[in-house]
Short mmCIF file of C-alpha atoms in Angstrom, two decimals:
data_model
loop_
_atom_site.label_atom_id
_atom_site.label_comp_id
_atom_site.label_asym_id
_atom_site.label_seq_id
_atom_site.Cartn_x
_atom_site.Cartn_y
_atom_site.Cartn_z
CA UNK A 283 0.00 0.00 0.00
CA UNK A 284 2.51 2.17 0.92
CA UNK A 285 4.80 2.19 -2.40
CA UNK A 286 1.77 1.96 -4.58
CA UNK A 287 0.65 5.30 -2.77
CA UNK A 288 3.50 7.36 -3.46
CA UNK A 289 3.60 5.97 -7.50
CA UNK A 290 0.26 7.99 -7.98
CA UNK A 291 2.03 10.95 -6.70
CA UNK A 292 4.10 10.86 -10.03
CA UNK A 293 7.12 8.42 -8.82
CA UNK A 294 8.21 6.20 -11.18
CA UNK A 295 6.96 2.94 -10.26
CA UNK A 296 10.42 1.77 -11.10
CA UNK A 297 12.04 3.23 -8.39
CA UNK A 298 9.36 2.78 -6.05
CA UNK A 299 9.28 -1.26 -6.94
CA UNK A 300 13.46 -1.05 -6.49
CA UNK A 301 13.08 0.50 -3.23
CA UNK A 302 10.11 -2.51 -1.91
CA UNK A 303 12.27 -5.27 -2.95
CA UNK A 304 15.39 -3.86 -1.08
CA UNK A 305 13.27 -3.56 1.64
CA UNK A 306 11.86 -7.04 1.80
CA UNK A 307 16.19 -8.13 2.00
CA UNK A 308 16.18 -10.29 5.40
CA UNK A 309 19.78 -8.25 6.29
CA UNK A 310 17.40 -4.80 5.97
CA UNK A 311 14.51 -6.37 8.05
CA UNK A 312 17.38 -7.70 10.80
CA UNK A 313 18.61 -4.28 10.92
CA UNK A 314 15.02 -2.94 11.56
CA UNK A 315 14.49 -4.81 14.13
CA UNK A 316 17.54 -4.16 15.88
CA UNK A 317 16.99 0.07 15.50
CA UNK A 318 13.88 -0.80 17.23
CA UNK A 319 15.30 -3.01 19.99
CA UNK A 320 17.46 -0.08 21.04
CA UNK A 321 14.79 2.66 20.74
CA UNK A 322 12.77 0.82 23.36
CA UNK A 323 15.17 0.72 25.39
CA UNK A 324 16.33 4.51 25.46
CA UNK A 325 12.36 5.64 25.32
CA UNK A 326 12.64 3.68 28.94
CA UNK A 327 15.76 5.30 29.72
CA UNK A 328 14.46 8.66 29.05
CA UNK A 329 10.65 7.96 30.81
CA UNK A 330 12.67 6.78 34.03
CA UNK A 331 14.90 10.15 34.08
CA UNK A 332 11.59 11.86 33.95
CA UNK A 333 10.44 9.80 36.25
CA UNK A 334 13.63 10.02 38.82
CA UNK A 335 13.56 14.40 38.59
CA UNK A 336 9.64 14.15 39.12
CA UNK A 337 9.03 15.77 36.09
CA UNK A 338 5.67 18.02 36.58
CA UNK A 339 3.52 20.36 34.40
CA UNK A 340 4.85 22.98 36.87
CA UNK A 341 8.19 22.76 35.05
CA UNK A 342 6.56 24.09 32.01
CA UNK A 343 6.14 27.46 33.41
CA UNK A 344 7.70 30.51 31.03
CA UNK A 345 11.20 32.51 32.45
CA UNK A 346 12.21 35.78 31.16
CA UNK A 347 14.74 38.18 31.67
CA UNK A 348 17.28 37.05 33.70
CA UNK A 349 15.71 33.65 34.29
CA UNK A 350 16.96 33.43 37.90
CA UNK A 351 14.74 30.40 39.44
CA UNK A 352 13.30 28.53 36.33
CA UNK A 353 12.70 25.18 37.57
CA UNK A 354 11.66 24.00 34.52
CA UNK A 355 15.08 24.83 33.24
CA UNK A 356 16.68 23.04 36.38
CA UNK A 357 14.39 19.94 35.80
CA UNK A 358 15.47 20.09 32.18
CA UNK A 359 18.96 19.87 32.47
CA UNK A 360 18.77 17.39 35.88
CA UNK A 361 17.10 15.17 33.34
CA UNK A 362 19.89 15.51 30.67
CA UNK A 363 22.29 14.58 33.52
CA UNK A 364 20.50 11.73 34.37
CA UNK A 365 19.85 10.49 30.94
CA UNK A 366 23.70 10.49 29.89
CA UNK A 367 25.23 9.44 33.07
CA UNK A 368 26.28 13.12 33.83
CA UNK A 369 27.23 15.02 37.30
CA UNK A 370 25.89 17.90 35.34
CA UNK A 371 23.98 19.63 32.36
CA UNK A 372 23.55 22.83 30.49
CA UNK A 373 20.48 22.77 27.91
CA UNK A 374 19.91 25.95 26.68
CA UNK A 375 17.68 27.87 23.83
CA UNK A 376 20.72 30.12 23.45
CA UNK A 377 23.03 27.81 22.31
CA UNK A 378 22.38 27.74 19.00
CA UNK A 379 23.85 24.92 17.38
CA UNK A 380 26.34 21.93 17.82
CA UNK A 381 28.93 24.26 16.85
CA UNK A 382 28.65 26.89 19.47
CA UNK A 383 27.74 23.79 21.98
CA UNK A 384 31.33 22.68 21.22
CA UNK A 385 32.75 26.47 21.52
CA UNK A 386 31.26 27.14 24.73
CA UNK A 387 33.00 23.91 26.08
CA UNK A 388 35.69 24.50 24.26
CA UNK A 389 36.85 28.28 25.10
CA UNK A 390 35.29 27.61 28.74
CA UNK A 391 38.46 25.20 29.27
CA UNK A 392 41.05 26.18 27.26
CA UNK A 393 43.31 28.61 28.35
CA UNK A 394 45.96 30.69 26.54
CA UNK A 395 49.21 28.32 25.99
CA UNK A 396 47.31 24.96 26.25
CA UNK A 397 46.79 22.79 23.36
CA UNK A 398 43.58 20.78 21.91
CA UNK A 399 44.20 17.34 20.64
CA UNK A 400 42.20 15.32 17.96
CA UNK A 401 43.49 11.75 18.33
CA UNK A 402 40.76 11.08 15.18
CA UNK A 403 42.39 13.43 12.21
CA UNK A 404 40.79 16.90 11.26
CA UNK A 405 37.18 18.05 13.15
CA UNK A 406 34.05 18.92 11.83
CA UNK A 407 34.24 21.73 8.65
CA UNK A 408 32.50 24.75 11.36
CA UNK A 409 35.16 23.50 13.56
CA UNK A 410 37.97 24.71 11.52
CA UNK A 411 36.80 27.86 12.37
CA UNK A 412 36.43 27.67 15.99
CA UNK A 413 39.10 26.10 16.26
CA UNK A 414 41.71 28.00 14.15
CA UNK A 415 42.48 25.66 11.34
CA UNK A 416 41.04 28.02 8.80
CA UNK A 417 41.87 31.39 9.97
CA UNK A 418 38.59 33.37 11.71
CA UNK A 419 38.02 36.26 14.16
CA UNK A 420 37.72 34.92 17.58
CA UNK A 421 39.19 31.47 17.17
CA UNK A 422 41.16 29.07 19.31
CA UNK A 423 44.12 29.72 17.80
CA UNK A 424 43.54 33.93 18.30
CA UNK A 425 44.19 33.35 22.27
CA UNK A 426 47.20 30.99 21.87
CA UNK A 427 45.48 28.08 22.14
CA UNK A 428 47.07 25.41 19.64
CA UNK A 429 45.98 22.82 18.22
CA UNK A 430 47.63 19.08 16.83
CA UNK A 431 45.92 16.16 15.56
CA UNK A 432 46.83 12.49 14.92
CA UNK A 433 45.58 11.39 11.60
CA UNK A 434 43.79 8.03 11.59
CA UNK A 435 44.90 4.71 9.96
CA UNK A 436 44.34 4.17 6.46
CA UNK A 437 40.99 1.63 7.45
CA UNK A 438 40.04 4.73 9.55
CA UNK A 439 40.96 2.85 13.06
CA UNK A 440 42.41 5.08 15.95
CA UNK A 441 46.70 4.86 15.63
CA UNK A 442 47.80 4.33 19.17
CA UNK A 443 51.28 4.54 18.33
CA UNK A 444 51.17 8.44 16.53
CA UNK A 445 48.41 9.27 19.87
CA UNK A 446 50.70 7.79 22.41
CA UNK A 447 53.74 9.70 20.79
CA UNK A 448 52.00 12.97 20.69
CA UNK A 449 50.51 12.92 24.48
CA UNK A 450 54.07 11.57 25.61
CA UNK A 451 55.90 14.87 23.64
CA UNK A 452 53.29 17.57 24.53
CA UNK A 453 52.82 18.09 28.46
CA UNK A 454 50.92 20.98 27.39
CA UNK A 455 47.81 19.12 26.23
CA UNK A 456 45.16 19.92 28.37
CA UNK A 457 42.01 18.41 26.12
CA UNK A 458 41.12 15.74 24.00
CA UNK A 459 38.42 16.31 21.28
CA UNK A 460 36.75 13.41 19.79
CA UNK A 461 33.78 13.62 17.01
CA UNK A 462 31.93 10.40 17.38
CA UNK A 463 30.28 10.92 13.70
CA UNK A 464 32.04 10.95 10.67
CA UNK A 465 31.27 14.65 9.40
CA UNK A 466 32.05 15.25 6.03
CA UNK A 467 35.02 12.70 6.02
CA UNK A 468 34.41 8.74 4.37
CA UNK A 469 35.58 7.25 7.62
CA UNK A 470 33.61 5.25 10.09
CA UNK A 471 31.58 7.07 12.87
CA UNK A 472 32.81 5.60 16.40
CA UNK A 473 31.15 3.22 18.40
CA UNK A 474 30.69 3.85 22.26
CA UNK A 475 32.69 1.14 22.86
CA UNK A 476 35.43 1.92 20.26
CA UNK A 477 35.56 5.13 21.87
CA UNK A 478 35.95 3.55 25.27
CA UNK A 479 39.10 2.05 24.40
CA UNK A 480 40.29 5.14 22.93
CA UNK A 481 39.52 6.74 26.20
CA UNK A 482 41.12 4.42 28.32
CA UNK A 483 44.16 4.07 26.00
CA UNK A 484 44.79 8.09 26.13
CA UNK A 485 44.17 7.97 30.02
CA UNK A 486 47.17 5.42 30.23
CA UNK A 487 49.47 8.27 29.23
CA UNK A 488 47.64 11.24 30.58
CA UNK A 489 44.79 10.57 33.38
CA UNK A 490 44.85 14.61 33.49
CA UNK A 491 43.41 15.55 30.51
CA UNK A 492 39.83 16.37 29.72
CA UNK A 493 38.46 14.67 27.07
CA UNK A 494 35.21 16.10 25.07
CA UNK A 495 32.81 14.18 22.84
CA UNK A 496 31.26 15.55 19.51
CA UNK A 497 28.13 13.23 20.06
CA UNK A 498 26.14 14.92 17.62
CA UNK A 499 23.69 13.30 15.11
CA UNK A 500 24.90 10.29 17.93
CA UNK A 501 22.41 10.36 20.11
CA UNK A 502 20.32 7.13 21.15
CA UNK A 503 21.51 5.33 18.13
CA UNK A 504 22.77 3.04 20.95
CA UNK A 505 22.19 2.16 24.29
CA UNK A 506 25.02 3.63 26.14
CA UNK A 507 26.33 7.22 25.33
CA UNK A 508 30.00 8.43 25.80
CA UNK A 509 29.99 9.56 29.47
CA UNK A 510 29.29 6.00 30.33
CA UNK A 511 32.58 5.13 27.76
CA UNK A 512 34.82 7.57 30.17
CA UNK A 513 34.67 10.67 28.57
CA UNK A 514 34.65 14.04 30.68
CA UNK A 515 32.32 16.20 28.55
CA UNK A 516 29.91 15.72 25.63
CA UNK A 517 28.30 18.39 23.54
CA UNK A 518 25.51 18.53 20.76
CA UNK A 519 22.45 20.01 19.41
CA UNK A 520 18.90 20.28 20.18
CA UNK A 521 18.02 20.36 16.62
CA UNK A 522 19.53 17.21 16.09
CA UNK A 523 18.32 14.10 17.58
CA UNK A 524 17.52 14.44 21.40
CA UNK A 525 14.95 17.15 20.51
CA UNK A 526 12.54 14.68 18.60
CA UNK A 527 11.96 17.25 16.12
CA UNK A 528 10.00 19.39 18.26
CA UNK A 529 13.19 21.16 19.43
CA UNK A 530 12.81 24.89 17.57
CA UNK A 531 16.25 25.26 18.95
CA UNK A 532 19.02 25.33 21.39
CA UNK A 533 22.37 22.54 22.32
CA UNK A 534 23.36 20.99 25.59
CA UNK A 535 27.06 20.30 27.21
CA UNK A 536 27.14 17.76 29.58
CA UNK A 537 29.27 15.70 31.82
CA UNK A 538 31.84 16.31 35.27
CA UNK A 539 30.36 19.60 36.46
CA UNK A 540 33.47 21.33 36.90
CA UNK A 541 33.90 21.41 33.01
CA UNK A 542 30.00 22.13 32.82
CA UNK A 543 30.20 24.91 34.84
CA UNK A 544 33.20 26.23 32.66
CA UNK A 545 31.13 25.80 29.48
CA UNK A 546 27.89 27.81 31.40
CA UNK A 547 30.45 30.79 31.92
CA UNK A 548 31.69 30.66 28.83
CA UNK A 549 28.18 31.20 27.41
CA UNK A 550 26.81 33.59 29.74
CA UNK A 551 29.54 35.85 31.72
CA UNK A 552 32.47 35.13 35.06
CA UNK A 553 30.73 34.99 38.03
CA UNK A 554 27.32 34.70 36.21
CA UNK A 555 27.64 30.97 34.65
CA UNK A 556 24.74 28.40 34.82
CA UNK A 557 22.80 31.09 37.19
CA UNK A 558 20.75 32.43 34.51
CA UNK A 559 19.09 32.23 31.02
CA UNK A 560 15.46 32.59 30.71
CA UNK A 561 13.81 29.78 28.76
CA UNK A 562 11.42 31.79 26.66
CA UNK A 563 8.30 29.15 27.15
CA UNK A 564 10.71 26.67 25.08
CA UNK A 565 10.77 23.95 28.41
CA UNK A 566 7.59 22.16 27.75
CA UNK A 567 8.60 21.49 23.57
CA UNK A 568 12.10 20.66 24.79
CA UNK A 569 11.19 18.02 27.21
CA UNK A 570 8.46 16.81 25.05
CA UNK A 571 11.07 16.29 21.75
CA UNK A 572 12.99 14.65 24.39
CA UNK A 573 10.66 12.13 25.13
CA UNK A 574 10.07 11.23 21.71
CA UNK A 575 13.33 11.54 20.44
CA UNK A 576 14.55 7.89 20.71
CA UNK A 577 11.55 6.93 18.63
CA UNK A 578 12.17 9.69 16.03
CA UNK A 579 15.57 8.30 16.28
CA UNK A 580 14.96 4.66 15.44
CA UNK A 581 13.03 6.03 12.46
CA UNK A 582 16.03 8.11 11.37
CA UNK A 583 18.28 4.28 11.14
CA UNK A 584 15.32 3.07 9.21
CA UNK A 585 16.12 5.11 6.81
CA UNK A 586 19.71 5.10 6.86
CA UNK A 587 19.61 1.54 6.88
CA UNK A 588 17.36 1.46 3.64
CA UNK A 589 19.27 3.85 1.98
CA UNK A 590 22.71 1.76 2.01
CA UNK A 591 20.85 -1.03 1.30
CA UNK A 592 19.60 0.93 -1.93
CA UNK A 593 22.73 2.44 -3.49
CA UNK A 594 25.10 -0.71 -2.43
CA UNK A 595 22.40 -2.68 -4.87
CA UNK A 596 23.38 0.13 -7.34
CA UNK A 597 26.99 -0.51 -6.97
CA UNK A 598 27.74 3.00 -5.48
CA UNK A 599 29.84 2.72 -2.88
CA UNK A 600 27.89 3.63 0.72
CA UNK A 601 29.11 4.38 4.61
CA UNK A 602 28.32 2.55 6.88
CA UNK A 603 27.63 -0.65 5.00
CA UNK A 604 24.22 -2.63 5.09
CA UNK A 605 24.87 -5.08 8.48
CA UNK A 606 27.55 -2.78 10.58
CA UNK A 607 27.06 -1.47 13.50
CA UNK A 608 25.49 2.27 13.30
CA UNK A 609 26.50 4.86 15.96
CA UNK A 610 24.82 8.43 14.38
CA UNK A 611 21.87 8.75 11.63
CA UNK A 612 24.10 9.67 9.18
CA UNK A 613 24.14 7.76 5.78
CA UNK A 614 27.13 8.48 3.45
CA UNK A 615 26.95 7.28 -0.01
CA UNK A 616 30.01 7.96 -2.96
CA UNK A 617 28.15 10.04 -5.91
CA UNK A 618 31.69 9.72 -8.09
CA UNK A 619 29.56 13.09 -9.73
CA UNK A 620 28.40 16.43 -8.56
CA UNK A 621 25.53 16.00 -10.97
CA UNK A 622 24.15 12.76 -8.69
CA UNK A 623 24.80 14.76 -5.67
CA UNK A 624 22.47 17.73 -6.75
CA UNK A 625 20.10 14.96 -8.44
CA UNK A 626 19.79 13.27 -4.82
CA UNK A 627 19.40 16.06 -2.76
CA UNK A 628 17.14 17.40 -5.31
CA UNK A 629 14.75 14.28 -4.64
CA UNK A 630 15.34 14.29 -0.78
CA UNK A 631 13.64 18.36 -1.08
CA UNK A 632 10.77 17.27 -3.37
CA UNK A 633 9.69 14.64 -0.50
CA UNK A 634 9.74 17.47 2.28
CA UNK A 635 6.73 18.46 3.71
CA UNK A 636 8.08 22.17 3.76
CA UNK A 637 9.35 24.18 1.02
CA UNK A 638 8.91 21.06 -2.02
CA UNK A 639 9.00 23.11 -4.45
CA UNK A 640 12.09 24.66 -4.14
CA UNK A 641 15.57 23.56 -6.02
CA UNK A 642 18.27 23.23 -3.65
CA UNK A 643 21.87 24.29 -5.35
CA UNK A 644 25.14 25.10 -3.94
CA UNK A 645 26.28 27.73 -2.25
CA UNK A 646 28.89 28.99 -0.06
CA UNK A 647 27.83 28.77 3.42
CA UNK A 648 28.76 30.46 7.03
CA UNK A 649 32.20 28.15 8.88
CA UNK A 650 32.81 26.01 5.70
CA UNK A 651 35.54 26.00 3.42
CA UNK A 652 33.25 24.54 -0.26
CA UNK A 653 30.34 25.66 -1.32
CA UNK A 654 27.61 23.13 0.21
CA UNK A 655 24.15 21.76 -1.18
CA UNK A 656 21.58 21.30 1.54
CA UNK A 657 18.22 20.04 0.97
CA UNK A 658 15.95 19.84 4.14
CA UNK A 659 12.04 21.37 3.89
CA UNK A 660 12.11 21.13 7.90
CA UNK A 661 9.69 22.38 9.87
CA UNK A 662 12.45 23.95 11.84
CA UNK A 663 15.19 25.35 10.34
CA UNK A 664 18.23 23.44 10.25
CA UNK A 665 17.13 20.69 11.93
CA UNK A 666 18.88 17.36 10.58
CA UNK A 667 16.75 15.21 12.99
CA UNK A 668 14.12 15.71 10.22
CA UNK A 669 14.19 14.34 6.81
CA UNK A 670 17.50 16.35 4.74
CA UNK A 671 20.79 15.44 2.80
CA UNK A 672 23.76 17.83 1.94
CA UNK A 673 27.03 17.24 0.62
CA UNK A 674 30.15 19.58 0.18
CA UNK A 675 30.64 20.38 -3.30
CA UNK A 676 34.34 18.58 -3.83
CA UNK A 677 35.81 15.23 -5.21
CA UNK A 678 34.55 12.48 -4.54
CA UNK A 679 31.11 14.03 -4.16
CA UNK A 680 29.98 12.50 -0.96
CA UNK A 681 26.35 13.01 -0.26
CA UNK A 682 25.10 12.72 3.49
CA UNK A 683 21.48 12.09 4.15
CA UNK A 684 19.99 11.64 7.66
CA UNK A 685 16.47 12.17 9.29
CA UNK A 686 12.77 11.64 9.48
CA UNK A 687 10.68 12.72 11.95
CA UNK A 688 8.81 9.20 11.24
CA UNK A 689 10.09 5.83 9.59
CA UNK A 690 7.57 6.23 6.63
CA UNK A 691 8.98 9.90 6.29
CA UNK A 692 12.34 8.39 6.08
CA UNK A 693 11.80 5.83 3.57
CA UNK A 694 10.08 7.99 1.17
CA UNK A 695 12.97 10.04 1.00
CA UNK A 696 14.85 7.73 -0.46
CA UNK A 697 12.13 6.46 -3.11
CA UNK A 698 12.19 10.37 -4.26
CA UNK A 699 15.83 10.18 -4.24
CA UNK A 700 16.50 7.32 -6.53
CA UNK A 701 13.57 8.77 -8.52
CA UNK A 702 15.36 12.22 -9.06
CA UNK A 703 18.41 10.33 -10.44
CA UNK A 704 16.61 7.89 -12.68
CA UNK A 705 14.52 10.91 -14.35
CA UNK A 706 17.64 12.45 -15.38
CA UNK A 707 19.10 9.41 -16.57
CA UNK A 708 22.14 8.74 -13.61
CA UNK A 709 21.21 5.71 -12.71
CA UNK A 710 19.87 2.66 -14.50
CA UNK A 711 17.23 0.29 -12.74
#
């Protein structure tokens, strides 16, 4: 019923019969099943945090101003705590992305003359920026805070030896950064437990430093998150997966709360911190996107899932591969062409309930170095927890699709994406 509904919406029945049979593929089913197995089990984990902070309709009250006393804020972010295995939590409408999640922990503690590490090669494009890579006002790298990296192995594993040797020569490392997702690179997203043993391997040479997580588009893809792997601090967005969708905005930072605290300053003012930040009448949505969000989640894989399993038939090479282990929503797949990129992302618009009609191209966009294609008719802007794809315009044309606010969402996105390329003759079927 379902693929012969969205034929008479002008799909080619083609694509939409290429999609079904993939779908049918025991090894697609199997993975199903298993992005449902963990849902349940973080939609329990998040009901019993609720639960455990007595969550009440109180909490939903609006804070303005200054924001002194919101106890829906302080409910909010003693359930984040609780939910990641935390001492502590900031969730906040005013951070307004991953990105300036990760520079509030970041610049809150860093100082000048100490030195961020990536033990997992270069960081996120928007990082760059941040961070000092690519030259920009206000960086890292501005206050004399430097920056080395240890590239990973050619199968994209973690090289212990090149890690070991640069924590060993530079006493002056005083944090770890670690992005659990793969970004724009072809490289495998980490596993909680692969980043467990990169955690423990880096505290055998330094116990001192702090290490942060990237756990963006990482969230509730499995049952254990990275505080419980050893790390110090993790850091994301709202508009991502733990805020369901519903989310209009905001990030968290979470984890030991003297590096929480740090991050809250950072944000706000010294001597101010955590203290303040009204919540606009934003509490109720946020809590409520949480308590979907594993759900929403589980749909997201769905889709992932299917689309490997779609494009690997095709012969186009795809990352992570139908059957491994998924850690993050994100679905990579090789276009070898920027004409297939444009094509896909094209189709992944057209399926949107927002803005369908509109012809995503690319264009040079705000902390990244190409110019970037990003289709997404979301009801909030932004926000890759819903149905989108994007891809930076550069050899080998990489194109990154992720979200669905529902499974069904999810799967018709990538009908309308294999129909965009077989209308203008890309693919063959």
């Amino acid at each position: 019923m379902f693929y012969d509904r969205i034929t008479a919406q002008g799909i080619d029945p083609a694509a939409a019969a290429f999609v079904s049979e993939t779908e049918d593929d025991p090894a697609v089913r199997q993975a199903f099943d298993r992005a449902d197995e963990i849902a349940a089990s973080n939609q329990l984990k998040v009901l019993h945090a609720m639960q455990a902070c007595r969550l009440s309709d109180a909490h939903f009250t609006e804070s303005t101003g200054y924001g002194y006393h919101d106890i829906g804020r302080e409910a909010l972010e003693a359930i984040f705590a609780e939910i990641f295995c935390a001492e502590a939590a900031l969730v906040r409408p005013q951070l307004i992305s991953g990105t300036h999640a990760l520079a509030a922990a970041l610049f809150g503690n860093l100082r000048p003359g100490d030195v961020l590490f990536s033990p997992v090669g270069a960081p996120y494009d928007t990082l760059e920026s941040v961070i000092g890579i690519r030259p920009a006002v206000g960086s890292l790298a501005e206050f004399g805070i430097r920056y080395r990296q240890a590239e990973l192995t050619e199968s994209g594993g973690f090289d212990y030896s090149a890690i070991r040797k640069a924590l060993e020569e530079e006493p002056l490392i005083k944090m770890v950064t670690v992005q659990r997702s793969k970004g724009y690179a072809w490289r495998p997203s980490f596993t909680v437990s692969q980043m467990g043993e990169l955690i423990a391997e880096i505290r055998k040479v330094r116990p001192d430093v702090c290490i942060l997580v990237d756990n963006c588009y990482g969230e509730f893809t499995e049952e254990r998150e990275p505080i419980e792997a050893g790390a110090d601090i993790i850091a994301g967005s709202l508009i991502k997966n733990p805020g369901g969708g519903i989310a209009p905005g905001g990030g968290y930072v979470v984890g030991k709360r003297e590096y929480v605290e740090r991050a809250a300053t950072r944000l706000t003012a010294p001597g101010i911190g955590g203290e303040v930040g009204p919540t606009l009448g934003m509490t109720r949505g946020l809590l409520h996107g949480l308590f979907i969000a594993p759900q929403t989640v589980g749909g997201c894989v769905h889709g992932a899932v299917l689309t490997a399993a779609v494009f690997a038939r095709l012969g186009f090479a795809v990352n992570p591969a139908l059957g491994e282990t998924r850690t993050d929503i994100v679905q990579a797949v090789r276009m070898g062409d920027a004409r297939r990129v444009l094509a896909f992302c094209r189709g992944i618009q057209q399926a949107a309930p927002v803005d369908s009609f509109v012809t995503p191209i690319a264009a040079p966009m705000p902390g990244y170095a190409d110019g970037v294609v990003m289709a997404g008719g979301t009801f909030i802007q932004g926000s890759s927890i819903e149905l989108s794809a994007d891809a930076p315009m550069r050899e080998p044309y990489n194109v990154f699709f992720q979200g669905g606010l529902t499974s069904a969402h999810a799967r018709a996105g990538v009908v309308y994406a294999l129909d965009a390329l077989k209308k203008e003759g890309l693919i063959k079927l």
